[in-house]
Short mmCIF file of C-alpha atoms and ligand atoms in Angstrom, two decimals:
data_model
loop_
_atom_site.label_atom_id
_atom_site.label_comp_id
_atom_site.label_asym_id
_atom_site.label_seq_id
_atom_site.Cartn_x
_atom_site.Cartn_y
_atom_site.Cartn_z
CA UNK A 1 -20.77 -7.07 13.49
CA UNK A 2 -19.63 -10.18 11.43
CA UNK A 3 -17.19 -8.55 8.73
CA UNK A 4 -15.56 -10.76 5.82
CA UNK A 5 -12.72 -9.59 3.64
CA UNK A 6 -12.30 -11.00 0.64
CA UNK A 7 -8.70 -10.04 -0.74
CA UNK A 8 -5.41 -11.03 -2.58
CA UNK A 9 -2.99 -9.46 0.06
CA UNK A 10 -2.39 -10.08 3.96
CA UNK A 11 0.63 -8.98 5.40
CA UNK A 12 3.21 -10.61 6.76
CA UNK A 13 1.93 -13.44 4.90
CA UNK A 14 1.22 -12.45 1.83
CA UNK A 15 2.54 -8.89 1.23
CA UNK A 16 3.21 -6.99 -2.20
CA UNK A 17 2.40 -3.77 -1.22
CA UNK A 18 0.68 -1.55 0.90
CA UNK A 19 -2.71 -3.55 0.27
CA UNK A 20 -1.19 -6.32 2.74
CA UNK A 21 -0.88 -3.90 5.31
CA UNK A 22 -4.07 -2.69 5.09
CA UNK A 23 -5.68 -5.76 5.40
CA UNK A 24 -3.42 -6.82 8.94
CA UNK A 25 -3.77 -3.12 9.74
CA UNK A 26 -7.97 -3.00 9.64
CA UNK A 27 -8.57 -6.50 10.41
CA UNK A 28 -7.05 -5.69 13.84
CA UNK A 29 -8.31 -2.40 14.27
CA UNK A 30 -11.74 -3.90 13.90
CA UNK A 31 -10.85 -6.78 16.33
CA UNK A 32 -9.87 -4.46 18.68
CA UNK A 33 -12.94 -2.63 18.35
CA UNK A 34 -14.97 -6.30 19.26
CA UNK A 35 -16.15 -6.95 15.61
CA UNK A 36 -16.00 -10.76 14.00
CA UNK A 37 -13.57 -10.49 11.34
CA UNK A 38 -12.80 -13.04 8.73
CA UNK A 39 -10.09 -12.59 5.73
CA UNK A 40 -10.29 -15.25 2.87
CA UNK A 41 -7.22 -15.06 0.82
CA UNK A 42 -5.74 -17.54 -1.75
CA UNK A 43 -3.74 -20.40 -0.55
CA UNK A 44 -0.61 -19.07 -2.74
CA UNK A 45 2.21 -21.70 -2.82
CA UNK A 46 4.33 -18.85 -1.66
CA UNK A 47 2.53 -18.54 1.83
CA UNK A 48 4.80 -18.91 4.89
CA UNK A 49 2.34 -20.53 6.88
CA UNK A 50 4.06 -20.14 9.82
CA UNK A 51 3.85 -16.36 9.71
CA UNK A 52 -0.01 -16.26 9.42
CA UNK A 53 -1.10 -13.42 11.94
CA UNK A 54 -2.78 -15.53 14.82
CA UNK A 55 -5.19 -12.91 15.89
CA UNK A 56 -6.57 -12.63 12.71
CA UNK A 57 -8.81 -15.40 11.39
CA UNK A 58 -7.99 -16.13 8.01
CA UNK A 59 -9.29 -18.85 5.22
CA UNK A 60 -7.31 -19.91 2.62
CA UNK A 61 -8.80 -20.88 -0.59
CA UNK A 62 -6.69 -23.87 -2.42
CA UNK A 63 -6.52 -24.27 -5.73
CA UNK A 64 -3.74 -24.81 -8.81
CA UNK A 65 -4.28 -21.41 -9.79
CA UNK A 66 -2.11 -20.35 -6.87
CA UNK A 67 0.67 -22.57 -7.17
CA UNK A 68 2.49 -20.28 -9.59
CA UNK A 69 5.18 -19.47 -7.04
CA UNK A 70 4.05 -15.68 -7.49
CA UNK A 71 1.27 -13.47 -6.31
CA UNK A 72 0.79 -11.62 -9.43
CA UNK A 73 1.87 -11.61 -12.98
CA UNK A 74 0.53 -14.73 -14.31
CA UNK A 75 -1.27 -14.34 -17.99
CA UNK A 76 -4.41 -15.48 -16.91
CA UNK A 77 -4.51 -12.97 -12.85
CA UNK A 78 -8.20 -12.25 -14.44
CA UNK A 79 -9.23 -16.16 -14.21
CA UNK A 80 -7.15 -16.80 -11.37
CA UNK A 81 -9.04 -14.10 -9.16
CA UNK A 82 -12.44 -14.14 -10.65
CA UNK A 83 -12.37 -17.88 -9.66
CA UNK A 84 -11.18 -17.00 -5.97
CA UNK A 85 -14.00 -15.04 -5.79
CA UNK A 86 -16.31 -17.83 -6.91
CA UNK A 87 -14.55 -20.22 -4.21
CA UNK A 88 -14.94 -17.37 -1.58
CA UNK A 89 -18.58 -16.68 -1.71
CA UNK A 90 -19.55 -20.75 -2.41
CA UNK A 91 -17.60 -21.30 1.14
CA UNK A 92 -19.43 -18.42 2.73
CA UNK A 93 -22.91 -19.61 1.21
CA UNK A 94 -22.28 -22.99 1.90
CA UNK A 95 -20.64 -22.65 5.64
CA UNK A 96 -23.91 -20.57 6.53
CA UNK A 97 -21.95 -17.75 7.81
CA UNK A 98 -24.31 -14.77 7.40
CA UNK A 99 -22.02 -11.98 7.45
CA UNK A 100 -23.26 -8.62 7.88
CA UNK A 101 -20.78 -7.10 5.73
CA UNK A 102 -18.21 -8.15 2.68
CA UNK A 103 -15.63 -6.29 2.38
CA UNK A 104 -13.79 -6.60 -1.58
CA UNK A 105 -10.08 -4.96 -2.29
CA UNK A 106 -9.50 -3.75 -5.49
CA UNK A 107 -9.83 -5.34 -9.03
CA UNK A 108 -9.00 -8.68 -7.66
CA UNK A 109 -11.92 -9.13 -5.57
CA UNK A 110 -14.14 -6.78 -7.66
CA UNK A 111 -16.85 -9.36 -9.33
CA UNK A 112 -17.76 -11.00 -5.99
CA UNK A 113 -20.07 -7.52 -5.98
CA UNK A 114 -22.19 -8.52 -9.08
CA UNK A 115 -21.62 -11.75 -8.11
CA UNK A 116 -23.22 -11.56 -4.60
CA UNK A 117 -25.98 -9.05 -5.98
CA UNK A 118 -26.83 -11.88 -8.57
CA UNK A 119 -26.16 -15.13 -7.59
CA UNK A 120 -26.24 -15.34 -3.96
CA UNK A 121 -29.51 -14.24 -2.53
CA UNK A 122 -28.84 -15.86 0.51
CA UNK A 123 -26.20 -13.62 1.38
CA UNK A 124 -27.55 -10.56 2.41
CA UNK A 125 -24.61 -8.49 3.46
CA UNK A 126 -23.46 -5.08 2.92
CA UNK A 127 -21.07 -4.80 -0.23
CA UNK A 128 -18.17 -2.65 0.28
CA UNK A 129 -15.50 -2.63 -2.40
CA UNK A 130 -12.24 -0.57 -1.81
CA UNK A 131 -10.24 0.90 -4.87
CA UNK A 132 -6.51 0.44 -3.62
CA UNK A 133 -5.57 1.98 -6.71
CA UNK A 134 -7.59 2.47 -9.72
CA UNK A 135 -4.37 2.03 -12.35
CA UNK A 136 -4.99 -1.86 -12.09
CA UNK A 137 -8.70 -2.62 -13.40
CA UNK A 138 -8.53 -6.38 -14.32
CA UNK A 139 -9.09 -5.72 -17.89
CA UNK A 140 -10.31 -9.01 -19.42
CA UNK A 141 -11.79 -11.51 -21.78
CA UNK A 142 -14.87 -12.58 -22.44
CA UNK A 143 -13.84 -16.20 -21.91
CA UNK A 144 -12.92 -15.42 -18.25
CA UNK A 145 -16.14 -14.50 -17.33
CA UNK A 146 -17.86 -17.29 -19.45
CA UNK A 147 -15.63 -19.40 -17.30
CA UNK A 148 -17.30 -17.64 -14.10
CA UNK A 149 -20.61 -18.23 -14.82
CA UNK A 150 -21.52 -14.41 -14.68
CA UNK A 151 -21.43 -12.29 -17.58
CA UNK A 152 -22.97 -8.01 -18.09
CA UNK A 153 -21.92 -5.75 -21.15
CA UNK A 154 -22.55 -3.41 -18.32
CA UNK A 155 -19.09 -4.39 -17.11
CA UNK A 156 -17.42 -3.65 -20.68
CA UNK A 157 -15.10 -0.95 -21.21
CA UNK A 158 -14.52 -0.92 -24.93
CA UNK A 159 -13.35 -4.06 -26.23
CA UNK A 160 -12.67 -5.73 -22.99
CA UNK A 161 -14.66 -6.38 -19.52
CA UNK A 162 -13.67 -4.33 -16.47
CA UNK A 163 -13.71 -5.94 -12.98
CA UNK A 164 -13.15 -3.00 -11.01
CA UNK A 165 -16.56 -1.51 -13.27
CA UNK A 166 -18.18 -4.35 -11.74
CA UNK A 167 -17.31 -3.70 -7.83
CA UNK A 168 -17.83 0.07 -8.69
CA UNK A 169 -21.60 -0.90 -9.92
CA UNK A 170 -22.91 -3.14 -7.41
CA UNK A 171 -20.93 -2.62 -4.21
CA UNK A 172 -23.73 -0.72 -1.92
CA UNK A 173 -20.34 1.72 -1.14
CA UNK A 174 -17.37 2.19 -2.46
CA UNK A 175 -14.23 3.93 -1.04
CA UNK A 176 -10.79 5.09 -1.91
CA UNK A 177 -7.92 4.97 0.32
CA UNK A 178 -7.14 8.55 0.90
CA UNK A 179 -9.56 11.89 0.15
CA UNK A 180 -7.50 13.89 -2.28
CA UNK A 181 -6.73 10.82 -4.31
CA UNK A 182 -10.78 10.48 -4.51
CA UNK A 183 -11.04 13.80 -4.99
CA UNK A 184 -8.12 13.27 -7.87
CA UNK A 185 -10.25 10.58 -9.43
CA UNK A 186 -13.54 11.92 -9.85
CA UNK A 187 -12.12 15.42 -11.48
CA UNK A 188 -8.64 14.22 -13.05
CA UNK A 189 -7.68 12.26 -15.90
CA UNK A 190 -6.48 10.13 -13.46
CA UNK A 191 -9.89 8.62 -13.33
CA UNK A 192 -9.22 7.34 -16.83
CA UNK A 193 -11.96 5.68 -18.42
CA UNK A 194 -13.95 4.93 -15.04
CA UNK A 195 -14.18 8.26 -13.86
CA UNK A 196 -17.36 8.64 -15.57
CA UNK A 197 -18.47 5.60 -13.87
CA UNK A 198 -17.52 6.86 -10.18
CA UNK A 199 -18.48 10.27 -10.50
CA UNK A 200 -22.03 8.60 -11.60
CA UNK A 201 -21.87 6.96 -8.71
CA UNK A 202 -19.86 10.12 -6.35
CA UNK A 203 -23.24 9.56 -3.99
CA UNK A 204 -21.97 6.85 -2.62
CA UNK A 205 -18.62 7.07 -2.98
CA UNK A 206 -16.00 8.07 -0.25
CA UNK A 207 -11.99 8.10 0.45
CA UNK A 208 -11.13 6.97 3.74
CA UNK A 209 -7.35 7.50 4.72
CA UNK A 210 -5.40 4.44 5.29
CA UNK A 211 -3.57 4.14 8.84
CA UNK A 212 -0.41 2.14 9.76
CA UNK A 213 -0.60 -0.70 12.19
CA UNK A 214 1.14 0.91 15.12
CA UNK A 215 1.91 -2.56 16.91
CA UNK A 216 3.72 -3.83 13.79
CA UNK A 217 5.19 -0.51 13.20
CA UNK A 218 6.39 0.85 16.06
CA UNK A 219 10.12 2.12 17.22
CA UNK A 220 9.42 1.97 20.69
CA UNK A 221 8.92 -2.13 20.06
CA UNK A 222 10.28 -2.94 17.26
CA UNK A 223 12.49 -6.17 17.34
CA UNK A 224 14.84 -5.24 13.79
CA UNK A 225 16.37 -1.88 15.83
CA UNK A 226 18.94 -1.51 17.86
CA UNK A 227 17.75 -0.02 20.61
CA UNK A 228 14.04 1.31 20.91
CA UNK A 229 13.02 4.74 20.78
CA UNK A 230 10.03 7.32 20.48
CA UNK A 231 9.57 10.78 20.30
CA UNK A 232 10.34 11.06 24.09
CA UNK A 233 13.38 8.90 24.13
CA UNK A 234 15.01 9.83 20.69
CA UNK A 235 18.93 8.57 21.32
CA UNK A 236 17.86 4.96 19.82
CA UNK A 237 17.40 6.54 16.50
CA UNK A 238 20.77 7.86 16.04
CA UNK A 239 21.99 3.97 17.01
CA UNK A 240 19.72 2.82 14.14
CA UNK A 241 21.41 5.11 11.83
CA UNK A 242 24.82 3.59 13.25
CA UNK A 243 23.68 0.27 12.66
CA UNK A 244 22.26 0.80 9.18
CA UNK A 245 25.00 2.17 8.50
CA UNK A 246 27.29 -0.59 9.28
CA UNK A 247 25.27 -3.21 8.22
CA UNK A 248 24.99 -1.50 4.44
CA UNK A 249 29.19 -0.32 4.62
CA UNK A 250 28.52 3.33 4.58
CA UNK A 251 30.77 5.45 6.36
CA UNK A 252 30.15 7.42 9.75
CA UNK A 253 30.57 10.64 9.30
CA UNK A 254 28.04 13.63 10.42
CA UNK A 255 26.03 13.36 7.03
CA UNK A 256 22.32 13.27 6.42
CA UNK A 257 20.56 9.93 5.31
CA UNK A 258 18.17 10.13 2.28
CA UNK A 259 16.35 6.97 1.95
CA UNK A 260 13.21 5.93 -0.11
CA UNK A 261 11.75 1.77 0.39
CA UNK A 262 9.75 1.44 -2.70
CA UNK A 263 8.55 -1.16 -5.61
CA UNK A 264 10.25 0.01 -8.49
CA UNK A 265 7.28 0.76 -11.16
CA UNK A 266 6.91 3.95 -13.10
CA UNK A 267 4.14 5.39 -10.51
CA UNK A 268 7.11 5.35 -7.61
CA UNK A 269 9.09 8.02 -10.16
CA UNK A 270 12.07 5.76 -10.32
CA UNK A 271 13.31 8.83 -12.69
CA UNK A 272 13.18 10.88 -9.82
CA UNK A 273 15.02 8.95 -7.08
CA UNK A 274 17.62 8.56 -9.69
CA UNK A 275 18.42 12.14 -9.86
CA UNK A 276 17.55 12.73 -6.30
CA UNK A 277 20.76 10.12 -5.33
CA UNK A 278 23.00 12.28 -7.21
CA UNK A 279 21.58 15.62 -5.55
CA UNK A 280 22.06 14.42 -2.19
CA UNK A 281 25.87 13.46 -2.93
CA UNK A 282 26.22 17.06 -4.28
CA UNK A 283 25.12 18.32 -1.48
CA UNK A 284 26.64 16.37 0.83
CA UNK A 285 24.42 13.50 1.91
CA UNK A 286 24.44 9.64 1.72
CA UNK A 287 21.44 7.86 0.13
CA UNK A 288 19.90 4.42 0.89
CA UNK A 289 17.24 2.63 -1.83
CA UNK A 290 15.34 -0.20 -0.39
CA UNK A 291 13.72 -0.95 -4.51
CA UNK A 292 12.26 -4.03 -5.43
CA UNK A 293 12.04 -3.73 -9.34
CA UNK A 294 9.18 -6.02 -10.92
CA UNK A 295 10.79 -5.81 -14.09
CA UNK A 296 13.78 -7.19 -15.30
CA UNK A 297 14.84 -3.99 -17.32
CA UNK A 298 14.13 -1.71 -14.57
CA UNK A 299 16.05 -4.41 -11.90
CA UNK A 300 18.85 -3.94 -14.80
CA UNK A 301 18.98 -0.44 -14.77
CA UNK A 302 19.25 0.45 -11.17
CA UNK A 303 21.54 -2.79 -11.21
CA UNK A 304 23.89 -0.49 -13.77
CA UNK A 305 23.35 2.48 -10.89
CA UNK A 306 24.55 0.50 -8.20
CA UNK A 307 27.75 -0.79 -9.83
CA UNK A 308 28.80 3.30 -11.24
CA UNK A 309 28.91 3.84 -7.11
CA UNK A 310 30.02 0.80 -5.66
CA UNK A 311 32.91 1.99 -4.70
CA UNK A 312 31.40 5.12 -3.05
CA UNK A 313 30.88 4.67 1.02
CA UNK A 314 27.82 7.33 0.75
CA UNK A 315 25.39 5.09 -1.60
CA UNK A 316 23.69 1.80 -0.61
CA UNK A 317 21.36 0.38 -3.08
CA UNK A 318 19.65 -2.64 -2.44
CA UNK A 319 17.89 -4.38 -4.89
CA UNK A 320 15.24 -6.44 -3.29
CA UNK A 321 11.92 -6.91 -1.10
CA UNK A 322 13.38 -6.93 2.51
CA UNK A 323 10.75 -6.30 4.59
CA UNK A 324 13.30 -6.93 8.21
CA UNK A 325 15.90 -4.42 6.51
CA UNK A 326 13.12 -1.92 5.80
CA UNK A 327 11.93 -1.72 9.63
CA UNK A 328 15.66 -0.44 10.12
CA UNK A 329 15.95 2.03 7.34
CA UNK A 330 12.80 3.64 8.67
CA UNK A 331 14.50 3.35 11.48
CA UNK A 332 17.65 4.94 10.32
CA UNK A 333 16.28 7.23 7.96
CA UNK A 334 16.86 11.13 8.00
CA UNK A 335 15.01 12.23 4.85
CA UNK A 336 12.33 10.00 3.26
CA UNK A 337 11.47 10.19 -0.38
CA UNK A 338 8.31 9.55 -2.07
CA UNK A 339 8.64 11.08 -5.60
CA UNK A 340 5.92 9.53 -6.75
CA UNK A 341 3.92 10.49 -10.03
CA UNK A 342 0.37 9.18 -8.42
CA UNK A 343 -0.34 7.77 -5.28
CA UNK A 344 -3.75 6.70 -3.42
CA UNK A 345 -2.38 6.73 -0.47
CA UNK A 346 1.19 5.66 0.48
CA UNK A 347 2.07 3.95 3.49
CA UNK A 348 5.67 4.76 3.91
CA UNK A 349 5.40 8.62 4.31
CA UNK A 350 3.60 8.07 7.60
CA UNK A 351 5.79 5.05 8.77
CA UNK A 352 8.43 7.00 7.81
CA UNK A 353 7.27 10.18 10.42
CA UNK A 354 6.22 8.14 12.70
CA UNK A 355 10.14 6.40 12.93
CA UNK A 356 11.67 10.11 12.96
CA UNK A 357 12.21 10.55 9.82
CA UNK A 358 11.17 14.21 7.81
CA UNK A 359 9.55 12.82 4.28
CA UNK A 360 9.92 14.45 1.00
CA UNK A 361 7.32 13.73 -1.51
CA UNK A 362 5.36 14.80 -4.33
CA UNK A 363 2.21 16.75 -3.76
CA UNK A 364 -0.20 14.31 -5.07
CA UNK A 365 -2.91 11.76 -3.89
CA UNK A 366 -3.14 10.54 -0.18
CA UNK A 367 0.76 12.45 0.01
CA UNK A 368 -1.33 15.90 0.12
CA UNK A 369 -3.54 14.19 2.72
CA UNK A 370 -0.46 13.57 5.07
CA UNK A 371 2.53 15.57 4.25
CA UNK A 372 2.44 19.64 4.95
CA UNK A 373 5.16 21.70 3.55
CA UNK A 374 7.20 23.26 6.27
CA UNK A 375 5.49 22.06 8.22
CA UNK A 376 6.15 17.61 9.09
CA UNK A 377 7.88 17.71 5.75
CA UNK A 378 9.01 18.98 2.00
CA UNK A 379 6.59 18.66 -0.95
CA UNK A 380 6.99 19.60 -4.28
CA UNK A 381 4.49 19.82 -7.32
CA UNK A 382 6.16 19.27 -10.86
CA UNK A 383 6.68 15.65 -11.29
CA UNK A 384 10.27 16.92 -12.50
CA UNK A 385 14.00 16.20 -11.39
CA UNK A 386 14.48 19.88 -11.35
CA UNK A 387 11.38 19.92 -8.94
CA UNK A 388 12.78 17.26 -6.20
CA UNK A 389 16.40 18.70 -6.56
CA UNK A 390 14.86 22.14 -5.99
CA UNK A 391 13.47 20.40 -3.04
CA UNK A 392 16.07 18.61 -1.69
CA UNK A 393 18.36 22.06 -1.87
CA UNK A 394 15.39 23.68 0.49
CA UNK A 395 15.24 20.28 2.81
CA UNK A 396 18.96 18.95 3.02
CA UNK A 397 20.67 22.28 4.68
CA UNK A 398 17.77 22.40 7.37
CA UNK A 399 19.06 18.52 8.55
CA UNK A 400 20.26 18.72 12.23
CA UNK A 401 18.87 22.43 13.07
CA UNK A 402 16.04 23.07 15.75
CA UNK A 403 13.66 23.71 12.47
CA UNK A 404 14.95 20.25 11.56
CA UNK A 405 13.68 18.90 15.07
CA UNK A 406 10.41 20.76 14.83
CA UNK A 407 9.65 18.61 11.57
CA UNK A 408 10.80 15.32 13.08
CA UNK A 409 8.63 16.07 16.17
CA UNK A 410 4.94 17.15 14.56
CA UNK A 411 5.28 14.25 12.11
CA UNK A 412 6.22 11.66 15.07
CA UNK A 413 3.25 13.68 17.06
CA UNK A 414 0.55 12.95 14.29
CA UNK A 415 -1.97 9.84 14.95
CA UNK A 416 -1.72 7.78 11.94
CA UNK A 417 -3.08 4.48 13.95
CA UNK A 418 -6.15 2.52 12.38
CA UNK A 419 -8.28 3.64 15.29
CA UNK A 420 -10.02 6.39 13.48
CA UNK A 421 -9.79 5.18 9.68
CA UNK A 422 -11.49 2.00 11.16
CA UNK A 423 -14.70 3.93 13.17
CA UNK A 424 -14.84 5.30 9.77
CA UNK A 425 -15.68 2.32 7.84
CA UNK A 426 -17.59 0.88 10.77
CA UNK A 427 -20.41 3.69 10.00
CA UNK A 428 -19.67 2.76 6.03
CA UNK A 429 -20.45 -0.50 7.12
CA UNK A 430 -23.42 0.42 9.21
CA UNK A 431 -24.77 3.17 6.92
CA UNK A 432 -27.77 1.98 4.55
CA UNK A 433 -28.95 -1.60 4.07
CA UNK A 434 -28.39 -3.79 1.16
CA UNK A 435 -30.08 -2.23 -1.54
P1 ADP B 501 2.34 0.43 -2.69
O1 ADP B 501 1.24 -0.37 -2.06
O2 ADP B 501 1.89 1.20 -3.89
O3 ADP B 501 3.56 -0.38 -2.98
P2 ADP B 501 2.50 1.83 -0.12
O4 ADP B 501 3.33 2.98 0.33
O5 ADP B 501 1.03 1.90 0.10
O6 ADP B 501 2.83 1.55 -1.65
O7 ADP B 501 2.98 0.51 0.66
C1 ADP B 501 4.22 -0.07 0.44
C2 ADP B 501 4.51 -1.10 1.53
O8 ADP B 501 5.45 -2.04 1.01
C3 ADP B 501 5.18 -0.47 2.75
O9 ADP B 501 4.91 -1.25 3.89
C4 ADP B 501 6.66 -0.56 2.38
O10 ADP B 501 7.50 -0.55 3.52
C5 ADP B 501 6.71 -1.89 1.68
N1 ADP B 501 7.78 -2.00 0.66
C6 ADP B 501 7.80 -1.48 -0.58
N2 ADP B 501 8.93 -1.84 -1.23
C7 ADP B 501 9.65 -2.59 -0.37
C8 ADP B 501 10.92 -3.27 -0.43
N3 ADP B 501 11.66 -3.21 -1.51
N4 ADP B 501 11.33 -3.97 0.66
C9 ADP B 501 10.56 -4.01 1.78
N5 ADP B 501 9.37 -3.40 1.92
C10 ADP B 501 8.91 -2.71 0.85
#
């Protein structure tokens, strides 16, 4: 099967978020499986060319709008992207590849669905569009699609147009990345003003749960630890911790390490790891944030945290994107939180288990998919700080105990690879024809 993706992520390359992994993680899964697989992804100025993925064959679209020394964030994302996808399908149309399926990633790649459906006869693949996470929409202006050459009220949500509304309309299936979080948005207010839009559509609509690349994220490989080690060989964890440790001036004593690697946006419940830092120095633990902030008054505020305890040897907080450092916190890790307030799937619960560590999160979205009270980790409901400290009372006096080793081992156990999330958009992909 000749499968395209269209998207604004690819990680190592191009990585904000989980998205990027995704698109390494199921373009190789799919390889693997003896599938064609293509990703076309904009030629940002940021690109470190040199770590493009070699196994995975990859287009880059050129073009001013992403020389902007950023991703994201630019006034006019809507026109930068809805022109990508313009670029994208011309090159497809015009390099007479014929691919059986397209694959589009959120609001970014949404319009290439009406797009394709409209303007591109020639193309007659299966439209897929994933919703990464339905809180970004591409809200925009009329002039952007003017600019496009496509234009539907049916795309309109109020006074604006909708991308996502557009992928949602014409892809031939649309998923989600985890099944609660689809459940979440067909019956929530989470759904927002599309949910009446999906659960029009719930017949063919689907959430698939992501999986973690296991080559890229693997402790029995992985070059940025010490010393490997799996669930069979556990000694080169507590030599991670040593070396995390020393690396971020904490001291070495017999505490437990609470760590979260997160952006720093209000759906991560920065709130919450706040007062979940000052819970696990009450009760005796030291506590490592890994928190890229994308604003500067967040960045300022956790800047003002990190000076009150810079003198204390039980708090590291580092301030950044670090994706080499993050391989070793997971690796370090003892307790990993993921307060977060919504979340479609989330990655870094199952790296997290599947580097030893027991994760704490909040019972919500793809987390509920993954995460099992009692039994590979701690989750609590109330997006509250009494909630998580509640939680991290139950969790923190369990560290080092056989129960302790019992939660370590069934999350390490767990398959989280792409192998089955991938068969499962192979028969997405192979389901109905275009219609
Ligand atoms: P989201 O896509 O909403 O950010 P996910 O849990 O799906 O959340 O994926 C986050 C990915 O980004 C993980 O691979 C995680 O390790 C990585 N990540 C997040 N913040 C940082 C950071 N500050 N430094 C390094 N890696 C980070």
């Amino acid at each position: 099967m000749k499968i395209v993706h269209l998207a604004s992520e690819l990680a190592p390359v191009a990585k904000v978020g989980g998205l990027g992994d995704v698109l390494q993680g199921l373009s190789r899964a799919l390889l693997a499986k003896g599938h064609q697989v293509e990703v076309i992804l904009p030629k940002y100025d940021t690109l470190d060319l040199s770590l493009l993925p070699r196994e995975i064959p990859v287009k880059l679209i050129e073009s001013p709008f992403f020389e902007r020394g950023v991703i994201y964030g630019c006034e006019d994302d809507s026109a930068r992207f809805t022109f990508f996808c313009r670029a994208a399908l011309d090159y497809l149309q015009k390099s007479g590849r014929c691919p059986d399926v397209i694959h589009l990633h959120d609001w970014h790649t949404a319009v290439a669905a009406p797009l394709l459906k409209e303007q591109y006869p020639e193309l007659i693949a299966q439209c897929i569009f994933t919703i990464h996470n339905l809180a970004y929409q591409g809200e925009c202006e009329e002039s952007v699609l003017d600019q496009l050459g496509w234009k539907s009220d049916i795309i309109k949500e109020g006074a604006t147009y909708n991308l996502m509304k557009g992928g949602i309309l014409y892809a031939d299936h649309v998923t989600t990345v985890s099944p609660n979080y689809a459940h979440e948005i067909l019956t929530t207010n989470q759904g927002g003003t599309l949910q009446a839009v999906l659960q029009a559509h719930q017949n063919k609509f689907s959430g698939v749960l992501n999986g973690i690349d296991y080559e890229y994220w693997n402790p029995a490989t992985d070059p940025h630890l010490p010393a490997p080690f799996s669930l069979k060989k556990l000694a080169g964890k507590k030599l991670a911790k040593q070396e995390l440790r020393k690396r971020l001036s904490l001291a070495e004593e017999a505490r437990p390490l609470v760590v979260a690697i997160t952006r720093l946006v209000p759906q991560k419940g920065p709130e919450l790891i706040k007062a979940a830092l000052l819970k696990t120095l009450e009760l005796g633990g030291q506590f490592i944030l890994l928190g890229s902030a994308l604003d500067e008054k967040t960045h300022k505020e956790f800047e003002a945290l990190k000076v009150e305890h810079t003198d204390s040897p039980h708090v590291h907080l580092e301030l950044t994107y670090n994706e080499k450092l993050s391989h070793l916190v997971f690796g370090g890790g003892d307790l990993f939180l993921v307060p977060s307030l919504f979340e479609p799937c989330g990655l870094t619960q199952m790296i997290a288990m599947h580097y030893g560590n027991v994760p704490l999160v909040r019972a919500t979205g793809g987390l509920v998919d993954t995460v099992f009270d009692g039994v590979n980790g701690f989750s609590f409901g109330p997006p509250t700080t009494e909630a998580i400290c509640e939680t991290l009372e139950r969790a923190l006096p369990l560290w080092n105990t056989p129960k302790w080793n019992a939660l370590i081992e069934s999350g390490m156990e767990v398959d989280h690879s792409w192998d089955r999330p991938a068969e499962e958009y192979l028969k997405i992909y192979n389901a109905k024809a275009r219609v």
